[in-house]
PDB file of C-alpha atoms in Angstrom:
ATOM      1  CA  MET L   1       6.321  16.036  13.514  1.00  0.00           C
ATOM      2  CA  ARG L   2       4.866  12.818  12.153  1.00  0.00           C
ATOM      3  CA  HIS L   3       5.297  11.476   8.600  1.00  0.00           C
ATOM      4  CA  LEU L   4       4.536   8.237   6.793  1.00  0.00           C
ATOM      5  CA  ASN L   5       7.502   7.747   4.487  1.00  0.00           C
ATOM      6  CA  SER L   6       8.512   4.157   5.236  1.00  0.00           C
ATOM      7  CA  LEU L   7       6.769   1.553   7.382  1.00  0.00           C
ATOM      8  CA  LEU L   8      10.155   0.823   8.945  1.00  0.00           C
ATOM      9  CA  GLU L   9       9.925   4.227  10.650  1.00  0.00           C
ATOM     10  CA  LEU L  10       6.736   3.201  12.499  1.00  0.00           C
ATOM     11  CA  ARG L  11       6.382   1.252  15.723  1.00  0.00           C
ATOM     12  CA  ARG L  12       3.806  -1.500  16.222  1.00  0.00           C
ATOM     13  CA  GLU L  13       1.786   0.835  18.473  1.00  0.00           C
ATOM     14  CA  ASP L  14       1.726   3.463  15.682  1.00  0.00           C
ATOM     15  CA  VAL L  15       0.166   0.943  13.292  1.00  0.00           C
ATOM     16  CA  ASP L  16      -2.362  -0.115  15.933  1.00  0.00           C
ATOM     17  CA  ALA L  17      -3.263   3.561  16.531  1.00  0.00           C
ATOM     18  CA  ILE L  18      -3.774   4.238  12.795  1.00  0.00           C
ATOM     19  CA  PHE L  19      -5.968   1.123  12.466  1.00  0.00           C
ATOM     20  CA  SER L  20      -7.999   2.116  15.541  1.00  0.00           C
ATOM     21  CA  LEU L  21      -8.612   5.641  14.202  1.00  0.00           C
ATOM     22  CA  ALA L  22      -9.571   4.283  10.762  1.00  0.00           C
ATOM     23  CA  ARG L  23     -11.972   1.771  12.328  1.00  0.00           C
ATOM     24  CA  VAL L  24     -13.715   4.387  14.519  1.00  0.00           C
ATOM     25  CA  LEU L  25     -14.128   6.778  11.585  1.00  0.00           C
ATOM     26  CA  LYS L  26     -15.338   3.994   9.244  1.00  0.00           C
ATOM     27  CA  VAL L  27     -18.019   2.898  11.709  1.00  0.00           C
ATOM     28  CA  GLY L  28     -18.971   6.548  12.222  1.00  0.00           C
ATOM     29  CA  LEU L  29     -19.419   7.079   8.472  1.00  0.00           C
ATOM     30  CA  GLU L  30     -21.568   3.952   8.254  1.00  0.00           C
ATOM     31  CA  ASN L  31     -23.789   5.604  10.890  1.00  0.00           C
ATOM     32  CA  GLY L  32     -23.957   8.867   8.931  1.00  0.00           C
ATOM     33  CA  GLN L  33     -21.290  10.755  10.868  1.00  0.00           C
ATOM     34  CA  ARG L  34     -18.751  13.041   9.142  1.00  0.00           C
ATOM     35  CA  PRO L  35     -17.091  14.864  12.055  1.00  0.00           C
ATOM     36  CA  PRO L  36     -15.234  18.072  11.004  1.00  0.00           C
ATOM     37  CA  LEU L  37     -12.058  16.993  12.792  1.00  0.00           C
ATOM     38  CA  LEU L  38      -9.806  18.611  10.160  1.00  0.00           C
ATOM     39  CA  ALA L  39     -11.779  21.800   9.461  1.00  0.00           C
ATOM     40  CA  GLY L  40      -9.486  24.438   7.995  1.00  0.00           C
ATOM     41  CA  ARG L  41      -6.693  21.932   7.273  1.00  0.00           C
ATOM     42  CA  VAL L  42      -5.198  21.791   3.764  1.00  0.00           C
ATOM     43  CA  LEU L  43      -4.012  18.668   1.934  1.00  0.00           C
ATOM     44  CA  THR L  44      -1.715  19.148  -1.078  1.00  0.00           C
ATOM     45  CA  GLN L  45      -1.123  16.189  -3.388  1.00  0.00           C
ATOM     46  CA  VAL L  46       1.725  16.212  -5.939  1.00  0.00           C
ATOM     47  CA  PHE L  47       1.776  13.261  -8.335  1.00  0.00           C
ATOM     48  CA  GLU L  48       4.199  12.191 -11.050  1.00  0.00           C
ATOM     49  CA  LYS L  49       2.161   9.063 -11.824  1.00  0.00           C
ATOM     50  CA  PRO L  50      -1.510   8.723 -12.816  1.00  0.00           C
ATOM     51  CA  SER L  51      -3.803   7.642 -10.016  1.00  0.00           C
ATOM     52  CA  LEU L  52      -7.417   6.764  -9.242  1.00  0.00           C
ATOM     53  CA  ARG L  53      -7.580   5.249  -5.753  1.00  0.00           C
ATOM     54  CA  THR L  54      -4.707   7.154  -4.117  1.00  0.00           C
ATOM     55  CA  ARG L  55      -5.783  10.612  -5.279  1.00  0.00           C
ATOM     56  CA  VAL L  56      -9.532  10.218  -4.764  1.00  0.00           C
ATOM     57  CA  SER L  57      -9.326   8.337  -1.467  1.00  0.00           C
ATOM     58  CA  PHE L  58      -7.091  11.025   0.061  1.00  0.00           C
ATOM     59  CA  GLU L  59      -9.239  13.855  -1.301  1.00  0.00           C
ATOM     60  CA  ALA L  60     -12.476  12.246  -0.123  1.00  0.00           C
ATOM     61  CA  ALA L  61     -10.991  11.505   3.304  1.00  0.00           C
ATOM     62  CA  MET L  62      -9.873  15.104   3.839  1.00  0.00           C
ATOM     63  CA  MET L  63     -13.168  16.528   2.588  1.00  0.00           C
ATOM     64  CA  GLN L  64     -15.307  14.211   4.747  1.00  0.00           C
ATOM     65  CA  LEU L  65     -13.304  15.366   7.777  1.00  0.00           C
ATOM     66  CA  GLY L  66     -13.968  19.031   6.998  1.00  0.00           C
ATOM     67  CA  GLY L  67     -10.672  19.972   5.302  1.00  0.00           C
ATOM     68  CA  SER L  68      -9.850  20.879   1.726  1.00  0.00           C
ATOM     69  CA  SER L  69      -7.556  19.449  -0.919  1.00  0.00           C
ATOM     70  CA  ILE L  70      -5.294  20.775  -3.699  1.00  0.00           C
ATOM     71  CA  PHE L  71      -3.947  18.559  -6.494  1.00  0.00           C
ATOM     72  CA  LEU L  72      -0.880  19.389  -8.605  1.00  0.00           C
ATOM     73  CA  PRO L  73       0.720  17.355 -11.384  1.00  0.00           C
ATOM     74  CA  ALA L  74       4.452  17.242 -10.636  1.00  0.00           C
ATOM     75  CA  LYS L  75       5.327  19.348 -13.677  1.00  0.00           C
ATOM     76  CA  ASP L  76       2.962  22.139 -12.595  1.00  0.00           C
ATOM     77  CA  ALA L  77       4.512  22.053  -9.117  1.00  0.00           C
ATOM     78  CA  GLY L  78       7.947  22.715 -10.599  1.00  0.00           C
ATOM     79  CA  LEU L  79       9.435  19.272  -9.969  1.00  0.00           C
ATOM     80  CA  GLY L  80      10.551  18.884 -13.577  1.00  0.00           C
ATOM     81  CA  GLY L  81      13.642  21.052 -13.074  1.00  0.00           C
ATOM     82  CA  ARG L  82      12.051  24.530 -12.964  1.00  0.00           C
ATOM     83  CA  GLU L  83      12.981  24.915  -9.280  1.00  0.00           C
ATOM     84  CA  ALA L  84      15.132  23.096  -6.772  1.00  0.00           C
ATOM     85  CA  ILE L  85      13.123  20.399  -4.999  1.00  0.00           C
ATOM     86  CA  ARG L  86      13.988  21.825  -1.599  1.00  0.00           C
ATOM     87  CA  ASP L  87      12.521  25.207  -2.620  1.00  0.00           C
ATOM     88  CA  VAL L  88       9.287  23.619  -3.871  1.00  0.00           C
ATOM     89  CA  ALA L  89       9.055  21.604  -0.658  1.00  0.00           C
ATOM     90  CA  ARG L  90       9.486  24.695   1.524  1.00  0.00           C
ATOM     91  CA  VAL L  91       6.867  26.694  -0.385  1.00  0.00           C
ATOM     92  CA  LEU L  92       4.241  23.912  -0.425  1.00  0.00           C
ATOM     93  CA  GLY L  93       4.959  23.140   3.217  1.00  0.00           C
ATOM     94  CA  GLY L  94       4.095  26.714   4.108  1.00  0.00           C
ATOM     95  CA  TYR L  95       0.657  26.376   2.525  1.00  0.00           C
ATOM     96  CA  SER L  96      -0.206  22.836   3.628  1.00  0.00           C
ATOM     97  CA  ASP L  97      -0.889  20.761   6.740  1.00  0.00           C
ATOM     98  CA  VAL L  98      -0.236  17.477   4.923  1.00  0.00           C
ATOM     99  CA  ILE L  99       1.561  16.751   1.612  1.00  0.00           C
ATOM    100  CA  VAL L 100       1.001  13.455  -0.214  1.00  0.00           C
ATOM    101  CA  LEU L 101       3.547  12.557  -2.909  1.00  0.00           C
ATOM    102  CA  ARG L 102       3.277   9.852  -5.583  1.00  0.00           C
ATOM    103  CA  THR L 103       6.583   9.701  -7.403  1.00  0.00           C
ATOM    104  CA  PHE L 104       9.017   7.575  -9.348  1.00  0.00           C
ATOM    105  CA  SER L 105      11.917   8.463  -7.041  1.00  0.00           C
ATOM    106  CA  GLN L 106      11.996   7.680  -3.323  1.00  0.00           C
ATOM    107  CA  GLN L 107      14.662  10.414  -2.976  1.00  0.00           C
ATOM    108  CA  LEU L 108      12.117  13.086  -3.904  1.00  0.00           C
ATOM    109  CA  ILE L 109       9.900  12.065  -0.986  1.00  0.00           C
ATOM    110  CA  ASP L 110      12.922  11.940   1.327  1.00  0.00           C
ATOM    111  CA  ASP L 111      13.730  15.537   0.292  1.00  0.00           C
ATOM    112  CA  PHE L 112      10.195  16.723   1.087  1.00  0.00           C
ATOM    113  CA  VAL L 113      10.413  15.121   4.521  1.00  0.00           C
ATOM    114  CA  ALA L 114      13.698  16.984   5.084  1.00  0.00           C
ATOM    115  CA  PHE L 115      12.705  20.417   3.792  1.00  0.00           C
ATOM    116  CA  SER L 116       8.914  20.944   3.728  1.00  0.00           C
ATOM    117  CA  GLY L 117       8.433  21.523   7.451  1.00  0.00           C
ATOM    118  CA  THR L 118       5.041  19.772   7.363  1.00  0.00           C
ATOM    119  CA  SER L 119       3.721  16.217   7.540  1.00  0.00           C
ATOM    120  CA  VAL L 120       4.549  14.172   4.428  1.00  0.00           C
ATOM    121  CA  ILE L 121       2.867  10.933   3.326  1.00  0.00           C
ATOM    122  CA  ASN L 122       4.397   8.560   0.784  1.00  0.00           C
ATOM    123  CA  GLY L 123       1.581   7.854  -1.669  1.00  0.00           C
ATOM    124  CA  LEU L 124       3.851   5.565  -3.754  1.00  0.00           C
ATOM    125  CA  SER L 125       7.483   5.514  -4.823  1.00  0.00           C
ATOM    126  CA  ASP L 126       9.716   3.152  -6.743  1.00  0.00           C
ATOM    127  CA  LEU L 127      10.643   1.474  -3.437  1.00  0.00           C
ATOM    128  CA  ARG L 128       7.595   1.755  -1.183  1.00  0.00           C
ATOM    129  CA  HIS L 129       3.805   1.776  -1.050  1.00  0.00           C
ATOM    130  CA  PRO L 130       3.140   2.053   2.699  1.00  0.00           C
ATOM    131  CA  CYS L 131      -0.463   3.326   2.541  1.00  0.00           C
ATOM    132  CA  GLN L 132      -1.493   0.363   0.379  1.00  0.00           C
ATOM    133  CA  ALA L 133       0.198  -2.116   2.717  1.00  0.00           C
ATOM    134  CA  LEU L 134      -1.478  -0.628   5.802  1.00  0.00           C
ATOM    135  CA  THR L 135      -4.855  -0.733   4.040  1.00  0.00           C
ATOM    136  CA  ASP L 136      -4.325  -4.354   3.077  1.00  0.00           C
ATOM    137  CA  LEU L 137      -3.500  -5.512   6.615  1.00  0.00           C
ATOM    138  CA  PHE L 138      -6.424  -3.430   7.946  1.00  0.00           C
ATOM    139  CA  THR L 139      -8.699  -5.246   5.451  1.00  0.00           C
ATOM    140  CA  MET L 140      -7.231  -8.599   6.481  1.00  0.00           C
ATOM    141  CA  GLN L 141      -8.126  -7.771  10.093  1.00  0.00           C
ATOM    142  CA  GLU L 142     -11.713  -7.072   9.035  1.00  0.00           C
ATOM    143  CA  ALA L 143     -11.858 -10.444   7.256  1.00  0.00           C
ATOM    144  CA  PHE L 144     -10.282 -12.587   9.986  1.00  0.00           C
ATOM    145  CA  GLY L 145     -10.205 -10.625  13.249  1.00  0.00           C
ATOM    146  CA  GLU L 146      -6.922 -11.718  14.829  1.00  0.00           C
ATOM    147  CA  ILE L 147      -4.350 -11.928  12.022  1.00  0.00           C
ATOM    148  CA  ARG L 148      -1.248 -12.822  13.998  1.00  0.00           C
ATOM    149  CA  GLY L 149      -0.013 -16.181  12.678  1.00  0.00           C
ATOM    150  CA  ARG L 150      -2.291 -16.216   9.614  1.00  0.00           C
ATOM    151  CA  LYS L 151      -0.396 -16.809   6.370  1.00  0.00           C
ATOM    152  CA  PHE L 152      -0.231 -14.088   3.702  1.00  0.00           C
ATOM    153  CA  VAL L 153       0.868 -15.246   0.226  1.00  0.00           C
ATOM    154  CA  PHE L 154       1.949 -12.784  -2.455  1.00  0.00           C
ATOM    155  CA  VAL L 155       2.011 -14.276  -5.979  1.00  0.00           C
ATOM    156  CA  GLY L 156       3.730 -12.629  -8.957  1.00  0.00           C
ATOM    157  CA  ASP L 157       6.374  -9.894  -9.127  1.00  0.00           C
ATOM    158  CA  GLY L 158       8.300  -9.042  -5.926  1.00  0.00           C
ATOM    159  CA  ASN L 159       7.781  -5.317  -6.486  1.00  0.00           C
ATOM    160  CA  ASN L 160       7.367  -2.250  -4.224  1.00  0.00           C
ATOM    161  CA  VAL L 161       3.917  -3.450  -3.142  1.00  0.00           C
ATOM    162  CA  ALA L 162       5.341  -6.827  -2.104  1.00  0.00           C
ATOM    163  CA  ALA L 163       8.176  -5.135  -0.200  1.00  0.00           C
ATOM    164  CA  SER L 164       5.806  -2.876   1.729  1.00  0.00           C
ATOM    165  CA  LEU L 165       3.508  -5.812   2.469  1.00  0.00           C
ATOM    166  CA  ALA L 166       6.481  -7.801   3.764  1.00  0.00           C
ATOM    167  CA  THR L 167       7.306  -4.940   6.131  1.00  0.00           C
ATOM    168  CA  ALA L 168       3.727  -4.629   7.361  1.00  0.00           C
ATOM    169  CA  CYS L 169       3.429  -8.395   7.833  1.00  0.00           C
ATOM    170  CA  ALA L 170       6.707  -8.476   9.790  1.00  0.00           C
ATOM    171  CA  MET L 171       5.525  -5.692  12.103  1.00  0.00           C
ATOM    172  CA  LEU L 172       2.167  -7.379  12.777  1.00  0.00           C
ATOM    173  CA  GLU L 173       3.615 -10.903  13.134  1.00  0.00           C
ATOM    174  CA  VAL L 174       1.877 -12.196  10.005  1.00  0.00           C
ATOM    175  CA  PRO L 175       3.930 -14.913   8.234  1.00  0.00           C
ATOM    176  CA  MET L 176       4.356 -14.091   4.540  1.00  0.00           C
ATOM    177  CA  THR L 177       5.366 -16.173   1.559  1.00  0.00           C
ATOM    178  CA  VAL L 178       6.439 -14.441  -1.660  1.00  0.00           C
ATOM    179  CA  CYS L 179       5.826 -16.837  -4.562  1.00  0.00           C
ATOM    180  CA  THR L 180       7.603 -15.583  -7.706  1.00  0.00           C
ATOM    181  CA  PRO L 181       9.981 -16.666 -10.468  1.00  0.00           C
ATOM    182  CA  ASN L 182      13.540 -16.729  -9.120  1.00  0.00           C
ATOM    183  CA  ASP L 183      14.580 -13.451 -10.793  1.00  0.00           C
ATOM    184  CA  TYR L 184      11.536 -11.566  -9.439  1.00  0.00           C
ATOM    185  CA  ARG L 185      12.069 -12.155  -5.736  1.00  0.00           C
ATOM    186  CA  LEU L 186      12.488  -9.514  -3.029  1.00  0.00           C
ATOM    187  CA  PRO L 187      16.127  -8.336  -2.842  1.00  0.00           C
ATOM    188  CA  ASP L 188      18.304 -10.029  -0.224  1.00  0.00           C
ATOM    189  CA  ASP L 189      19.587  -6.676   1.126  1.00  0.00           C
ATOM    190  CA  PHE L 190      15.990  -5.570   1.762  1.00  0.00           C
ATOM    191  CA  LEU L 191      15.261  -8.754   3.732  1.00  0.00           C
ATOM    192  CA  VAL L 192      18.447  -8.325   5.767  1.00  0.00           C
ATOM    193  CA  LYS L 193      17.378  -4.796   6.774  1.00  0.00           C
ATOM    194  CA  LEU L 194      13.845  -5.986   7.524  1.00  0.00           C
ATOM    195  CA  ARG L 195      15.044  -8.786   9.804  1.00  0.00           C
ATOM    196  CA  LEU L 196      17.313  -6.341  11.652  1.00  0.00           C
ATOM    197  CA  ARG L 197      14.259  -4.141  12.314  1.00  0.00           C
ATOM    198  CA  CYS L 198      11.868  -7.074  12.968  1.00  0.00           C
ATOM    199  CA  PRO L 199      13.898 -10.081  14.182  1.00  0.00           C
ATOM    200  CA  LYS L 200      10.777 -12.281  14.395  1.00  0.00           C
ATOM    201  CA  ALA L 201       9.813 -11.648  10.767  1.00  0.00           C
ATOM    202  CA  GLU L 202       8.690 -14.818   8.958  1.00  0.00           C
ATOM    203  CA  ILE L 203       9.252 -14.059   5.259  1.00  0.00           C
ATOM    204  CA  GLU L 204       9.791 -16.967   2.896  1.00  0.00           C
ATOM    205  CA  GLN L 205      10.413 -16.945  -0.853  1.00  0.00           C
ATOM    206  CA  THR L 206       9.586 -19.787  -3.227  1.00  0.00           C
ATOM    207  CA  SER L 207       8.583 -20.560  -6.786  1.00  0.00           C
ATOM    208  CA  ASP L 208       6.324 -23.493  -5.772  1.00  0.00           C
ATOM    209  CA  LEU L 209       2.668 -22.390  -5.921  1.00  0.00           C
ATOM    210  CA  LYS L 210       1.306 -25.617  -4.421  1.00  0.00           C
ATOM    211  CA  ASP L 211       3.563 -25.438  -1.395  1.00  0.00           C
ATOM    212  CA  ALA L 212       3.021 -21.686  -0.916  1.00  0.00           C
ATOM    213  CA  LEU L 213      -0.780 -21.776  -1.053  1.00  0.00           C
ATOM    214  CA  LYS L 214      -1.598 -24.948   0.881  1.00  0.00           C
ATOM    215  CA  ASP L 215      -2.301 -23.089   4.134  1.00  0.00           C
ATOM    216  CA  ALA L 216      -2.863 -19.517   2.914  1.00  0.00           C
ATOM    217  CA  SER L 217      -5.336 -17.136   4.512  1.00  0.00           C
ATOM    218  CA  ILE L 218      -4.723 -14.411   1.911  1.00  0.00           C
ATOM    219  CA  VAL L 219      -3.804 -14.876  -1.762  1.00  0.00           C
ATOM    220  CA  TYR L 220      -2.579 -11.558  -3.191  1.00  0.00           C
ATOM    221  CA  THR L 221      -1.312 -10.467  -6.571  1.00  0.00           C
ATOM    222  CA  ASP L 222      -0.416  -7.248  -8.420  1.00  0.00           C
ATOM    223  CA  VAL L 223       0.182  -6.218 -12.031  1.00  0.00           C
ATOM    224  CA  TRP L 224       3.195  -7.827 -13.649  1.00  0.00           C
ATOM    225  CA  THR L 225       4.376  -4.624 -15.366  1.00  0.00           C
ATOM    226  CA  SER L 226       4.375  -1.519 -13.178  1.00  0.00           C
ATOM    227  CA  MET L 227       4.581   2.063 -14.426  1.00  0.00           C
ATOM    228  CA  GLY L 228       8.067   2.735 -15.797  1.00  0.00           C
ATOM    229  CA  GLN L 229       8.631  -0.960 -16.750  1.00  0.00           C
ATOM    230  CA  GLU L 230       6.703  -0.910 -20.049  1.00  0.00           C
ATOM    231  CA  ALA L 231       9.796  -1.853 -22.096  1.00  0.00           C
ATOM    232  CA  GLU L 232       9.953  -5.164 -20.181  1.00  0.00           C
ATOM    233  CA  ASP L 233       6.288  -6.015 -20.755  1.00  0.00           C
ATOM    234  CA  GLY L 234       6.745  -8.857 -23.257  1.00  0.00           C
ATOM    235  CA  GLU L 235       9.389 -10.634 -21.191  1.00  0.00           C
ATOM    236  CA  ARG L 236       7.376 -10.213 -17.988  1.00  0.00           C
ATOM    237  CA  GLN L 237       4.212 -11.712 -19.500  1.00  0.00           C
ATOM    238  CA  GLN L 238       6.176 -14.784 -20.561  1.00  0.00           C
ATOM    239  CA  VAL L 239       8.062 -15.339 -17.294  1.00  0.00           C
ATOM    240  CA  LEU L 240       5.183 -14.519 -14.956  1.00  0.00           C
ATOM    241  CA  GLY L 241       2.510 -16.360 -16.971  1.00  0.00           C
ATOM    242  CA  PRO L 242       2.611 -19.520 -14.796  1.00  0.00           C
ATOM    243  CA  PHE L 243       1.897 -17.322 -11.741  1.00  0.00           C
ATOM    244  CA  GLN L 244      -1.516 -16.107 -12.925  1.00  0.00           C
ATOM    245  CA  VAL L 245      -4.075 -16.375 -10.097  1.00  0.00           C
ATOM    246  CA  ASN L 246      -6.974 -18.297 -11.671  1.00  0.00           C
ATOM    247  CA  ALA L 247      -9.576 -20.716 -10.321  1.00  0.00           C
ATOM    248  CA  GLN L 248      -7.178 -23.653 -10.527  1.00  0.00           C
ATOM    249  CA  VAL L 249      -4.570 -21.770  -8.486  1.00  0.00           C
ATOM    250  CA  MET L 250      -7.147 -20.640  -5.903  1.00  0.00           C
ATOM    251  CA  ARG L 251      -8.090 -24.306  -5.397  1.00  0.00           C
ATOM    252  CA  LEU L 252      -4.562 -24.871  -4.072  1.00  0.00           C
ATOM    253  CA  ALA L 253      -5.512 -22.661  -1.097  1.00  0.00           C
ATOM    254  CA  PRO L 254      -8.088 -23.472   1.605  1.00  0.00           C
ATOM    255  CA  ARG L 255     -11.708 -22.511   0.789  1.00  0.00           C
ATOM    256  CA  THR L 256     -11.554 -19.997   3.636  1.00  0.00           C
ATOM    257  CA  ALA L 257      -8.730 -18.078   1.911  1.00  0.00           C
ATOM    258  CA  ARG L 258      -9.514 -14.610   0.592  1.00  0.00           C
ATOM    259  CA  PHE L 259      -8.197 -12.991  -2.602  1.00  0.00           C
ATOM    260  CA  MET L 260      -6.761  -9.456  -2.671  1.00  0.00           C
ATOM    261  CA  HIS L 261      -5.352  -7.128  -5.377  1.00  0.00           C
ATOM    262  CA  CYS L 262      -4.293  -3.517  -4.908  1.00  0.00           C
ATOM    263  CA  LEU L 263      -5.724  -2.517  -8.339  1.00  0.00           C
ATOM    264  CA  PRO L 264      -5.591  -1.548 -11.134  1.00  0.00           C
ATOM    265  CA  ALA L 265      -5.851  -5.149 -12.295  1.00  0.00           C
ATOM    266  CA  LYS L 266      -5.035  -6.437 -15.740  1.00  0.00           C
ATOM    267  CA  ARG L 267      -7.869  -8.944 -16.015  1.00  0.00           C
ATOM    268  CA  GLY L 268      -6.830 -12.043 -17.927  1.00  0.00           C
ATOM    269  CA  ARG L 269      -3.157 -11.509 -17.098  1.00  0.00           C
ATOM    270  CA  GLU L 270      -2.212 -11.718 -13.407  1.00  0.00           C
ATOM    271  CA  VAL L 271      -5.804 -12.569 -12.378  1.00  0.00           C
ATOM    272  CA  THR L 272      -8.894 -13.933 -14.093  1.00  0.00           C
ATOM    273  CA  ASP L 273     -12.443 -12.581 -13.899  1.00  0.00           C
ATOM    274  CA  GLU L 274     -13.685 -15.688 -12.059  1.00  0.00           C
ATOM    275  CA  VAL L 275     -11.272 -14.942  -9.186  1.00  0.00           C
ATOM    276  CA  ILE L 276     -11.501 -11.150  -8.878  1.00  0.00           C
ATOM    277  CA  ASP L 277     -15.312 -11.302  -9.160  1.00  0.00           C
ATOM    278  CA  GLY L 278     -15.641 -14.552  -7.211  1.00  0.00           C
ATOM    279  CA  PRO L 279     -16.908 -15.260  -3.695  1.00  0.00           C
ATOM    280  CA  GLN L 280     -13.427 -15.342  -2.140  1.00  0.00           C
ATOM    281  CA  SER L 281     -12.516 -11.865  -3.443  1.00  0.00           C
ATOM    282  CA  ILE L 282     -12.393  -8.918  -1.025  1.00  0.00           C
ATOM    283  CA  VAL L 283     -10.757  -6.641  -3.604  1.00  0.00           C
ATOM    284  CA  PHE L 284     -13.383  -3.899  -3.565  1.00  0.00           C
ATOM    285  CA  GLN L 285     -13.679  -3.891   0.234  1.00  0.00           C
ATOM    286  CA  GLN L 286      -9.892  -3.433   0.111  1.00  0.00           C
ATOM    287  CA  ALA L 287     -10.266  -0.508  -2.345  1.00  0.00           C
ATOM    288  CA  ASP L 288     -12.965   1.157  -0.196  1.00  0.00           C
ATOM    289  CA  ASN L 289     -10.671   0.916   2.801  1.00  0.00           C
ATOM    290  CA  ARG L 290      -8.079   3.170   1.131  1.00  0.00           C
ATOM    291  CA  MET L 291     -10.294   6.118   2.146  1.00  0.00           C
ATOM    292  CA  HIS L 292     -10.942   4.902   5.688  1.00  0.00           C
ATOM    293  CA  LEU L 293      -7.238   4.226   6.231  1.00  0.00           C
ATOM    294  CA  ALA L 294      -6.426   7.712   4.856  1.00  0.00           C
ATOM    295  CA  LYS L 295      -8.716   9.248   7.488  1.00  0.00           C
ATOM    296  CA  GLY L 296      -6.981   7.355  10.261  1.00  0.00           C
ATOM    297  CA  LEU L 297      -3.610   8.321   8.853  1.00  0.00           C
ATOM    298  CA  PHE L 298      -4.470  12.045   8.653  1.00  0.00           C
ATOM    299  CA  CYS L 299      -5.642  12.035  12.272  1.00  0.00           C
ATOM    300  CA  TRP L 300      -2.486  10.183  13.330  1.00  0.00           C
ATOM    301  CA  VAL L 301       0.032  12.464  11.577  1.00  0.00           C
ATOM    302  CA  LEU L 302      -1.824  15.591  12.777  1.00  0.00           C
ATOM    303  CA  GLU L 303      -2.373  14.125  16.270  1.00  0.00           C
ATOM    304  CA  VAL L 304      -6.145  14.697  16.158  1.00  0.00           C
ATOM    305  CA  THR L 305      -8.456  12.467  18.199  1.00  0.00           C
ATOM    306  CA  PRO L 306     -12.083  11.718  17.146  1.00  0.00           C
TER     307      PRO L 306
END
């Protein structure tokens, strides 16, 4: 049985297969095709965190492929202590072909993988955001074609998005630079594990924007205060302020560089309007691709071929 819990569980050929399926189905949709490849299949989504892109992209993907979708807030699903997680996982697994979870705790997703008996997709946890990272590298491929050797620069907080992007970049041989304040870097133990899994990984960390961006193909940022970190907001705005991606910062990168953000964006904080709405931005192409990547991912976990 196939899951997407962590990118480290995938092989390079798995990622290539997911991208290929997403590409075929995206081109098909552009030509008016909505093949009922998943007719009769049921997607159940259980979320602890609010969501726009994750929830709607997965629902739209399943519906366009002929399946149906159920959404449950975590409390309604019984994850707030009403039942043991393993019991909830077993019950929902009996009703569903795919379960997508968006949680605070990675352990909750690990438990569903262990006990649900059906395919589980990590829609976001405190440690990982694999669907976003796959979508971002898929979008980078659309922008540049061959991406091996092209430099990916993440600016801001070395959070779960940055960690998942580092994993995806390592798997696809994309050199990545994480440009953050010293105390916001990716953890050393994470990088040790990543280099054990991907010995050729080129992941650098720096606080020097000029040096990081001089040969960037992608300039990427994310919110400075993620859900659950609201008490740190004031401190984060102060420390991360010099890492705002604005027009002056984009001029440190080549004109051919593209700007990406996983959204939601706090305009005027980590990014300015002139960048997110500017000619180098591919942010909304990136957002659209969440749905196309979800289609490829469903077909991959369920082993369905277009």
